[in-house]
mmCIF file of C-alpha atoms in Angstrom:
data_model
loop_
_atom_site.group_PDB
_atom_site.id
_atom_site.type_symbol
_atom_site.label_atom_id
_atom_site.label_comp_id
_atom_site.label_asym_id
_atom_site.label_seq_id
_atom_site.Cartn_x
_atom_site.Cartn_y
_atom_site.Cartn_z
ATOM 1 C CA UNK A 5 -23.713 -29.795 -0.452
ATOM 2 C CA UNK A 6 -26.848 -29.092 -2.834
ATOM 3 C CA UNK A 7 -30.094 -29.174 -0.907
ATOM 4 C CA UNK A 8 -33.379 -27.229 -1.455
ATOM 5 C CA UNK A 9 -33.999 -24.308 0.880
ATOM 6 C CA UNK A 10 -36.584 -25.684 2.624
ATOM 7 C CA UNK A 11 -34.921 -29.085 3.373
ATOM 8 C CA UNK A 12 -31.555 -27.116 4.111
ATOM 9 C CA UNK A 13 -33.534 -24.886 6.764
ATOM 10 C CA UNK A 14 -35.025 -27.660 8.405
ATOM 11 C CA UNK A 15 -31.739 -29.605 8.781
ATOM 12 C CA UNK A 16 -30.203 -26.699 10.158
ATOM 13 C CA UNK A 17 -32.680 -25.763 12.289
ATOM 14 C CA UNK A 18 -32.848 -29.224 13.806
ATOM 15 C CA UNK A 19 -29.694 -29.069 15.215
ATOM 16 C CA UNK A 20 -30.325 -26.268 17.204
ATOM 17 C CA UNK A 21 -32.700 -27.632 19.535
ATOM 18 C CA UNK A 22 -34.175 -26.285 22.487
ATOM 19 C CA UNK A 23 -33.816 -28.378 25.391
ATOM 20 C CA UNK A 24 -35.687 -28.609 28.353
ATOM 21 C CA UNK A 25 -33.543 -25.901 30.303
ATOM 22 C CA UNK A 26 -34.586 -23.244 27.507
ATOM 23 C CA UNK A 27 -30.977 -23.335 26.115
ATOM 24 C CA UNK A 28 -29.750 -24.006 22.975
ATOM 25 C CA UNK A 29 -27.696 -26.999 21.841
ATOM 26 C CA UNK A 30 -24.856 -25.717 19.758
ATOM 27 C CA UNK A 31 -23.093 -28.920 18.659
ATOM 28 C CA UNK A 32 -23.080 -31.087 15.327
ATOM 29 C CA UNK A 33 -22.732 -34.530 14.857
ATOM 30 C CA UNK A 34 -18.784 -35.786 13.953
ATOM 31 C CA UNK A 35 -17.707 -34.540 10.409
ATOM 32 C CA UNK A 36 -18.278 -38.241 9.320
ATOM 33 C CA UNK A 37 -21.850 -38.386 10.278
ATOM 34 C CA UNK A 38 -23.027 -34.619 9.408
ATOM 35 C CA UNK A 39 -26.796 -35.832 8.739
ATOM 36 C CA UNK A 40 -27.046 -38.401 10.991
ATOM 37 C CA UNK A 41 -28.069 -38.144 14.866
ATOM 38 C CA UNK A 42 -26.537 -35.544 16.820
ATOM 39 C CA UNK A 43 -24.371 -37.493 19.860
ATOM 40 C CA UNK A 44 -26.725 -37.229 23.125
ATOM 41 C CA UNK A 45 -26.217 -38.012 26.610
ATOM 42 C CA UNK A 46 -28.770 -38.368 29.292
ATOM 43 C CA UNK A 47 -28.060 -36.695 32.436
ATOM 44 C CA UNK A 48 -30.548 -37.992 35.104
ATOM 45 C CA UNK A 49 -30.949 -34.940 37.850
ATOM 46 C CA UNK A 50 -34.139 -36.568 39.743
ATOM 47 C CA UNK A 51 -36.687 -39.159 39.175
ATOM 48 C CA UNK A 52 -38.562 -36.628 36.683
ATOM 49 C CA UNK A 53 -35.656 -34.355 35.446
ATOM 50 C CA UNK A 54 -33.966 -35.250 32.070
ATOM 51 C CA UNK A 55 -31.850 -32.833 30.371
ATOM 52 C CA UNK A 56 -30.713 -33.924 26.756
ATOM 53 C CA UNK A 57 -27.753 -32.357 26.021
ATOM 54 C CA UNK A 58 -25.196 -32.146 23.239
ATOM 55 C CA UNK A 59 -21.256 -32.036 23.177
ATOM 56 C CA UNK A 60 -20.100 -28.989 24.480
ATOM 57 C CA UNK A 61 -19.092 -27.314 21.107
ATOM 58 C CA UNK A 62 -20.609 -24.271 19.586
ATOM 59 C CA UNK A 63 -21.098 -24.516 15.839
ATOM 60 C CA UNK A 64 -20.887 -22.002 12.605
ATOM 61 C CA UNK A 65 -23.486 -22.652 9.982
ATOM 62 C CA UNK A 66 -21.545 -21.256 6.974
ATOM 63 C CA UNK A 67 -24.070 -20.538 3.701
ATOM 64 C CA UNK A 68 -20.988 -20.090 0.698
ATOM 65 C CA UNK A 69 -21.539 -20.409 -3.156
ATOM 66 C CA UNK A 70 -21.079 -18.113 -6.259
ATOM 67 C CA UNK A 71 -22.086 -14.976 -6.701
ATOM 68 C CA UNK A 72 -25.885 -14.436 -7.226
ATOM 69 C CA UNK A 73 -27.346 -17.660 -5.708
ATOM 70 C CA UNK A 74 -28.795 -16.554 -2.793
ATOM 71 C CA UNK A 75 -26.506 -16.303 -0.191
ATOM 72 C CA UNK A 76 -27.443 -13.586 1.701
ATOM 73 C CA UNK A 77 -31.232 -14.066 1.530
ATOM 74 C CA UNK A 78 -30.725 -17.880 2.544
ATOM 75 C CA UNK A 79 -28.603 -16.462 5.363
ATOM 76 C CA UNK A 80 -30.944 -14.092 6.776
ATOM 77 C CA UNK A 81 -33.676 -16.758 6.472
ATOM 78 C CA UNK A 82 -31.817 -19.437 8.722
ATOM 79 C CA UNK A 83 -30.743 -16.469 11.083
ATOM 80 C CA UNK A 84 -34.685 -15.781 12.135
ATOM 81 C CA UNK A 85 -35.020 -19.453 11.680
ATOM 82 C CA UNK A 86 -32.644 -20.495 14.445
ATOM 83 C CA UNK A 87 -31.794 -17.440 16.466
ATOM 84 C CA UNK A 88 -28.708 -16.475 14.582
ATOM 85 C CA UNK A 89 -26.838 -13.195 13.565
ATOM 86 C CA UNK A 90 -25.183 -12.892 9.999
ATOM 87 C CA UNK A 91 -21.203 -12.686 9.632
ATOM 88 C CA UNK A 92 -20.407 -11.415 6.346
ATOM 89 C CA UNK A 93 -17.853 -13.641 4.390
ATOM 90 C CA UNK A 94 -17.608 -10.791 1.320
ATOM 91 C CA UNK A 95 -14.236 -9.059 0.442
ATOM 92 C CA UNK A 96 -15.778 -6.037 -0.857
ATOM 93 C CA UNK A 97 -18.997 -5.613 1.722
ATOM 94 C CA UNK A 98 -16.203 -4.468 4.340
ATOM 95 C CA UNK A 99 -15.715 -0.766 2.767
ATOM 96 C CA UNK A 100 -17.670 1.524 3.274
ATOM 97 C CA UNK A 101 -19.492 3.532 0.344
ATOM 98 C CA UNK A 102 -19.301 0.578 -1.696
ATOM 99 C CA UNK A 103 -23.019 -0.423 -1.733
ATOM 100 C CA UNK A 104 -24.561 -1.080 -5.180
ATOM 101 C CA UNK A 105 -22.029 -2.452 -6.519
ATOM 102 C CA UNK A 106 -20.982 -5.115 -4.091
ATOM 103 C CA UNK A 107 -25.117 -5.726 -4.118
ATOM 104 C CA UNK A 108 -24.724 -5.138 0.173
ATOM 105 C CA UNK A 109 -27.770 -6.422 1.731
ATOM 106 C CA UNK A 110 -29.791 -3.084 2.607
ATOM 107 C CA UNK A 111 -31.528 -2.721 5.997
ATOM 108 C CA UNK A 112 -34.483 -3.758 4.925
ATOM 109 C CA UNK A 113 -33.365 -7.151 3.250
ATOM 110 C CA UNK A 114 -31.578 -8.206 6.666
ATOM 111 C CA UNK A 115 -34.730 -8.059 8.458
ATOM 112 C CA UNK A 116 -34.103 -6.991 11.535
ATOM 113 C CA UNK A 117 -31.061 -9.787 11.894
ATOM 114 C CA UNK A 118 -27.738 -8.233 13.160
ATOM 115 C CA UNK A 119 -24.963 -8.268 10.673
ATOM 116 C CA UNK A 120 -21.245 -8.391 11.405
ATOM 117 C CA UNK A 121 -18.337 -6.898 9.055
ATOM 118 C CA UNK A 122 -20.080 -5.111 6.838
ATOM 119 C CA UNK A 123 -18.981 -1.353 6.660
ATOM 120 C CA UNK A 124 -16.099 -1.862 8.883
ATOM 121 C CA UNK A 125 -13.249 -0.529 6.900
ATOM 122 C CA UNK A 126 -12.681 2.814 4.687
ATOM 123 C CA UNK A 127 -12.070 2.063 0.845
ATOM 124 C CA UNK A 128 -8.511 3.182 0.874
ATOM 125 C CA UNK A 129 -7.782 0.639 3.818
ATOM 126 C CA UNK A 130 -5.390 -2.601 3.003
ATOM 127 C CA UNK A 131 -7.871 -5.571 4.613
ATOM 128 C CA UNK A 132 -5.834 -8.602 4.508
ATOM 129 C CA UNK A 133 -7.483 -12.357 4.512
ATOM 130 C CA UNK A 134 -5.455 -12.252 7.997
ATOM 131 C CA UNK A 135 -6.935 -9.527 9.547
ATOM 132 C CA UNK A 136 -10.556 -10.644 8.172
ATOM 133 C CA UNK A 137 -10.053 -14.117 10.057
ATOM 134 C CA UNK A 138 -8.960 -12.447 13.690
ATOM 135 C CA UNK A 139 -12.117 -10.127 12.985
ATOM 136 C CA UNK A 140 -14.495 -12.571 12.047
ATOM 137 C CA UNK A 141 -13.725 -15.086 14.408
ATOM 138 C CA UNK A 142 -13.876 -12.227 17.417
ATOM 139 C CA UNK A 143 -17.661 -11.654 15.551
ATOM 140 C CA UNK A 144 -18.191 -15.202 15.703
ATOM 141 C CA UNK A 145 -17.023 -15.603 19.307
ATOM 142 C CA UNK A 146 -19.550 -12.654 20.550
ATOM 143 C CA UNK A 147 -22.504 -14.175 18.561
ATOM 144 C CA UNK A 148 -22.342 -17.101 20.192
ATOM 145 C CA UNK A 149 -21.109 -15.594 23.862
ATOM 146 C CA UNK A 150 -24.768 -13.838 23.705
ATOM 147 C CA UNK A 151 -26.879 -17.237 22.994
ATOM 148 C CA UNK A 152 -26.972 -16.865 19.479
ATOM 149 C CA UNK A 153 -25.916 -19.102 16.098
ATOM 150 C CA UNK A 154 -23.335 -17.472 13.999
ATOM 151 C CA UNK A 155 -24.373 -17.618 9.988
ATOM 152 C CA UNK A 156 -21.476 -17.202 8.028
ATOM 153 C CA UNK A 157 -22.271 -15.878 4.491
ATOM 154 C CA UNK A 158 -20.157 -15.271 1.543
ATOM 155 C CA UNK A 159 -18.265 -15.973 -1.156
ATOM 156 C CA UNK A 160 -14.950 -15.218 -1.066
ATOM 157 C CA UNK A 161 -13.227 -18.358 -0.799
ATOM 158 C CA UNK A 162 -9.809 -16.874 0.548
ATOM 159 C CA UNK A 163 -11.394 -15.085 3.345
ATOM 160 C CA UNK A 164 -13.792 -18.500 4.340
ATOM 161 C CA UNK A 165 -10.395 -20.623 4.523
ATOM 162 C CA UNK A 166 -8.820 -18.412 6.167
ATOM 163 C CA UNK A 167 -11.300 -18.286 8.967
ATOM 164 C CA UNK A 168 -11.679 -22.228 8.868
ATOM 165 C CA UNK A 169 -8.618 -23.699 8.070
ATOM 166 C CA UNK A 170 -6.075 -20.840 8.858
ATOM 167 C CA UNK A 171 -3.287 -19.128 7.336
ATOM 168 C CA UNK A 172 -0.026 -20.741 6.679
ATOM 169 C CA UNK A 173 2.356 -18.920 9.226
ATOM 170 C CA UNK A 174 5.290 -18.145 6.709
ATOM 171 C CA UNK A 175 7.001 -14.797 6.228
ATOM 172 C CA UNK A 176 5.708 -11.703 3.828
ATOM 173 C CA UNK A 177 7.403 -11.565 1.018
ATOM 174 C CA UNK A 178 10.782 -10.179 0.213
ATOM 175 C CA UNK A 179 10.929 -8.623 -2.989
ATOM 176 C CA UNK A 180 14.754 -7.782 -3.207
ATOM 177 C CA UNK A 181 15.226 -12.082 -2.630
ATOM 178 C CA UNK A 182 12.111 -12.461 -5.480
ATOM 179 C CA UNK A 183 14.294 -10.483 -7.967
ATOM 180 C CA UNK A 184 17.250 -12.417 -7.223
ATOM 181 C CA UNK A 185 15.227 -15.852 -7.917
ATOM 182 C CA UNK A 186 13.709 -14.256 -10.640
ATOM 183 C CA UNK A 187 17.425 -13.551 -12.177
ATOM 184 C CA UNK A 188 18.634 -17.655 -11.555
ATOM 185 C CA UNK A 189 15.161 -18.551 -13.236
ATOM 186 C CA UNK A 190 16.268 -16.146 -16.635
ATOM 187 C CA UNK A 191 19.786 -17.503 -16.283
ATOM 188 C CA UNK A 192 19.199 -21.131 -16.068
ATOM 189 C CA UNK A 193 15.415 -21.907 -16.595
ATOM 190 C CA UNK A 194 12.363 -22.296 -14.480
ATOM 191 C CA UNK A 195 13.031 -25.890 -14.104
ATOM 192 C CA UNK A 196 16.706 -25.051 -12.140
ATOM 193 C CA UNK A 197 14.495 -23.531 -9.331
ATOM 194 C CA UNK A 198 11.961 -26.852 -9.368
ATOM 195 C CA UNK A 199 15.399 -29.194 -8.897
ATOM 196 C CA UNK A 200 16.304 -26.708 -5.770
ATOM 197 C CA UNK A 201 13.041 -26.763 -4.380
ATOM 198 C CA UNK A 202 13.046 -30.497 -4.481
ATOM 199 C CA UNK A 203 16.490 -30.617 -2.713
ATOM 200 C CA UNK A 204 15.414 -28.481 -0.085
ATOM 201 C CA UNK A 205 11.542 -29.353 0.161
ATOM 202 C CA UNK A 206 11.012 -32.249 -1.861
ATOM 203 C CA UNK A 207 6.988 -32.316 -0.794
ATOM 204 C CA UNK A 208 6.457 -28.902 -2.054
ATOM 205 C CA UNK A 209 8.129 -29.724 -5.609
ATOM 206 C CA UNK A 210 5.464 -32.213 -5.748
ATOM 207 C CA UNK A 211 2.790 -30.412 -5.448
ATOM 208 C CA UNK A 212 4.071 -27.466 -7.826
ATOM 209 C CA UNK A 213 4.292 -27.817 -11.201
ATOM 210 C CA UNK A 214 8.295 -27.464 -12.854
ATOM 211 C CA UNK A 215 7.238 -24.200 -14.864
ATOM 212 C CA UNK A 216 5.429 -22.427 -11.710
ATOM 213 C CA UNK A 217 7.856 -20.139 -11.397
ATOM 214 C CA UNK A 218 5.548 -17.864 -8.882
ATOM 215 C CA UNK A 219 5.224 -20.747 -6.537
ATOM 216 C CA UNK A 220 8.702 -22.118 -6.805
ATOM 217 C CA UNK A 221 10.149 -18.687 -5.897
ATOM 218 C CA UNK A 222 7.701 -18.675 -2.888
ATOM 219 C CA UNK A 223 8.759 -22.272 -1.850
ATOM 220 C CA UNK A 224 12.410 -20.955 -2.343
ATOM 221 C CA UNK A 225 11.847 -17.534 -0.571
ATOM 222 C CA UNK A 226 10.166 -19.185 2.696
ATOM 223 C CA UNK A 227 13.177 -21.635 2.965
ATOM 224 C CA UNK A 228 15.611 -18.921 2.551
ATOM 225 C CA UNK A 229 14.437 -16.746 4.956
ATOM 226 C CA UNK A 230 13.515 -19.248 7.632
ATOM 227 C CA UNK A 231 15.594 -22.165 7.145
ATOM 228 C CA UNK A 232 12.457 -23.884 7.501
ATOM 229 C CA UNK A 233 10.496 -25.441 4.399
ATOM 230 C CA UNK A 234 6.967 -23.939 3.134
ATOM 231 C CA UNK A 235 5.664 -27.771 4.049
ATOM 232 C CA UNK A 236 6.547 -27.311 7.580
ATOM 233 C CA UNK A 237 5.005 -23.771 7.746
ATOM 234 C CA UNK A 238 1.586 -25.366 6.247
ATOM 235 C CA UNK A 239 1.787 -27.786 9.078
ATOM 236 C CA UNK A 240 1.329 -25.455 11.312
ATOM 237 C CA UNK A 241 -1.412 -23.969 9.947
ATOM 238 C CA UNK A 242 -4.167 -23.974 12.756
ATOM 239 C CA UNK A 243 -8.142 -22.123 12.566
ATOM 240 C CA UNK A 244 -9.164 -19.515 14.647
ATOM 241 C CA UNK A 245 -12.228 -21.240 15.309
ATOM 242 C CA UNK A 246 -10.559 -24.682 16.326
ATOM 243 C CA UNK A 247 -12.730 -25.239 18.993
ATOM 244 C CA UNK A 248 -16.046 -24.937 16.445
ATOM 245 C CA UNK A 249 -18.024 -27.459 14.232
ATOM 246 C CA UNK A 250 -18.527 -25.724 10.676
ATOM 247 C CA UNK A 251 -21.358 -26.604 9.245
ATOM 248 C CA UNK A 252 -20.814 -25.393 5.762
ATOM 249 C CA UNK A 253 -23.167 -25.756 2.893
ATOM 250 C CA UNK A 254 -22.483 -24.604 -0.279
ATOM 251 C CA UNK A 255 -24.897 -23.580 -3.057
ATOM 252 C CA UNK A 256 -25.132 -24.721 -6.724
ATOM 253 C CA UNK A 257 -26.649 -23.488 -9.884
ATOM 254 C CA UNK A 258 -26.225 -24.167 -13.362
ATOM 255 C CA UNK A 259 -24.185 -21.794 -15.117
ATOM 256 C CA UNK A 260 -26.375 -20.687 -17.462
ATOM 257 C CA UNK A 261 -28.263 -19.820 -14.497
ATOM 258 C CA UNK A 262 -26.080 -18.000 -12.660
ATOM 259 C CA UNK A 263 -25.270 -16.104 -16.307
ATOM 260 C CA UNK A 264 -28.936 -14.628 -16.355
ATOM 261 C CA UNK A 265 -28.814 -13.702 -12.576
ATOM 262 C CA UNK A 266 -25.623 -12.006 -12.699
ATOM 263 C CA UNK A 267 -26.782 -10.246 -16.006
ATOM 264 C CA UNK A 268 -30.156 -9.471 -14.113
ATOM 265 C CA UNK A 269 -27.986 -8.088 -11.251
ATOM 266 C CA UNK A 270 -25.829 -5.831 -13.128
ATOM 267 C CA UNK A 271 -28.761 -3.872 -14.799
ATOM 268 C CA UNK A 272 -30.542 -3.508 -11.360
ATOM 269 C CA UNK A 273 -27.476 -2.129 -10.142
ATOM 270 C CA UNK A 274 -26.803 0.423 -12.985
ATOM 271 C CA UNK A 275 -30.604 1.404 -12.411
ATOM 272 C CA UNK A 276 -30.180 1.982 -8.427
ATOM 273 C CA UNK A 277 -27.121 4.339 -9.840
ATOM 274 C CA UNK A 278 -23.710 2.364 -9.903
ATOM 275 C CA UNK A 279 -22.354 5.470 -11.964
ATOM 276 C CA UNK A 280 -22.820 7.933 -9.525
ATOM 277 C CA UNK A 281 -21.642 5.700 -6.784
ATOM 278 C CA UNK A 282 -18.332 5.195 -8.571
ATOM 279 C CA UNK A 283 -18.570 9.294 -9.476
ATOM 280 C CA UNK A 284 -18.825 10.244 -5.496
ATOM 281 C CA UNK A 285 -15.839 7.647 -4.369
ATOM 282 C CA UNK A 286 -13.405 8.997 -6.952
ATOM 283 C CA UNK A 287 -14.386 12.388 -6.260
ATOM 284 C CA UNK A 288 -13.656 11.854 -2.267
ATOM 285 C CA UNK A 289 -10.296 11.001 -3.162
ATOM 286 C CA UNK A 290 -10.444 7.123 -3.287
ATOM 287 C CA UNK A 291 -7.945 6.344 -5.944
ATOM 288 C CA UNK A 292 -8.695 3.873 -8.893
ATOM 289 C CA UNK A 293 -6.473 0.891 -7.974
ATOM 290 C CA UNK A 294 -8.371 0.832 -4.200
ATOM 291 C CA UNK A 295 -9.494 -2.697 -3.629
ATOM 292 C CA UNK A 296 -13.161 -2.371 -3.699
ATOM 293 C CA UNK A 297 -12.577 -0.895 -7.504
ATOM 294 C CA UNK A 298 -11.468 -4.675 -8.388
ATOM 295 C CA UNK A 299 -14.718 -5.932 -8.625
ATOM 296 C CA UNK A 300 -16.153 -6.767 -11.664
ATOM 297 C CA UNK A 301 -18.932 -4.119 -11.940
ATOM 298 C CA UNK A 302 -16.739 -1.488 -10.546
ATOM 299 C CA UNK A 303 -13.944 -2.300 -13.129
ATOM 300 C CA UNK A 304 -16.518 -2.150 -15.884
ATOM 301 C CA UNK A 305 -17.761 1.428 -14.736
ATOM 302 C CA UNK A 306 -13.997 2.695 -14.510
ATOM 303 C CA UNK A 307 -13.426 1.637 -17.698
ATOM 304 C CA UNK A 308 -17.019 3.261 -19.089
ATOM 305 C CA UNK A 309 -15.706 6.587 -17.103
ATOM 306 C CA UNK A 310 -12.200 6.585 -18.969
ATOM 307 C CA UNK A 311 -13.648 6.290 -22.316
ATOM 308 C CA UNK A 312 -12.363 2.556 -22.453
ATOM 309 C CA UNK A 313 -15.838 1.104 -22.838
ATOM 310 C CA UNK A 314 -19.247 2.427 -24.406
ATOM 311 C CA UNK A 315 -21.812 1.122 -22.020
#
């Protein structure tokens, strides 16, 4: 949804109106009528007492979009406006010691708004989307229980989908089985895997291109390990927040504007000392293949330190 900042603030604020009892209505319109009026019910408690209430479903406001579109700033503005707390949805902001290259919001930029899932893992830890979904759902529920509004902010699409839609409950990868299937593809061609998938899981065969070996192997791997199709596993996918209404706002900017902002951000990161940040991490024993180093800026810094990149 593309909205001007002030319009977005007004519309989200309108969803969370104080009732005559002083509580907040954490409910949204049905998905088909996101911008319509909130369904309401009038309870008469007496001749002069009328309380306007909404369906008892909590809400999660989500500010998502590409890098450098202003998600973090807008999330803080929203939280200040509606009495909320920010839940980060950034796969690199999770890690301690990686602040500059991730453009992690500073304490001053947070304006006193509590932030969750920032600096919660060591840089050597393996932090999966499944773990994020569990811990983010816990954070969202804690914020709601405290009478506040959770505001999700970030651009890691996999983490957002894991939290709001759930992850497929399929088994983990089996390297030996994958190697066997790879040999089959080498001998008989990738198309043979597609024909096999078409026999055992027709729906997956329709979704996957005949030459997409990686996805074909995954479909067969799940079937051979469990005796059930990948399609059946997808059907069991459940969100950790099924009882929540999610109100997503996707920020969009022209590509040239994003490129300009990213270039300026990288300049500021080098001015702030991202080179020294990487040197400190390496000196502390963080390996070069650690997850936080996968970010574009950190990869470029590593290449510079290795002599691969001049600047």
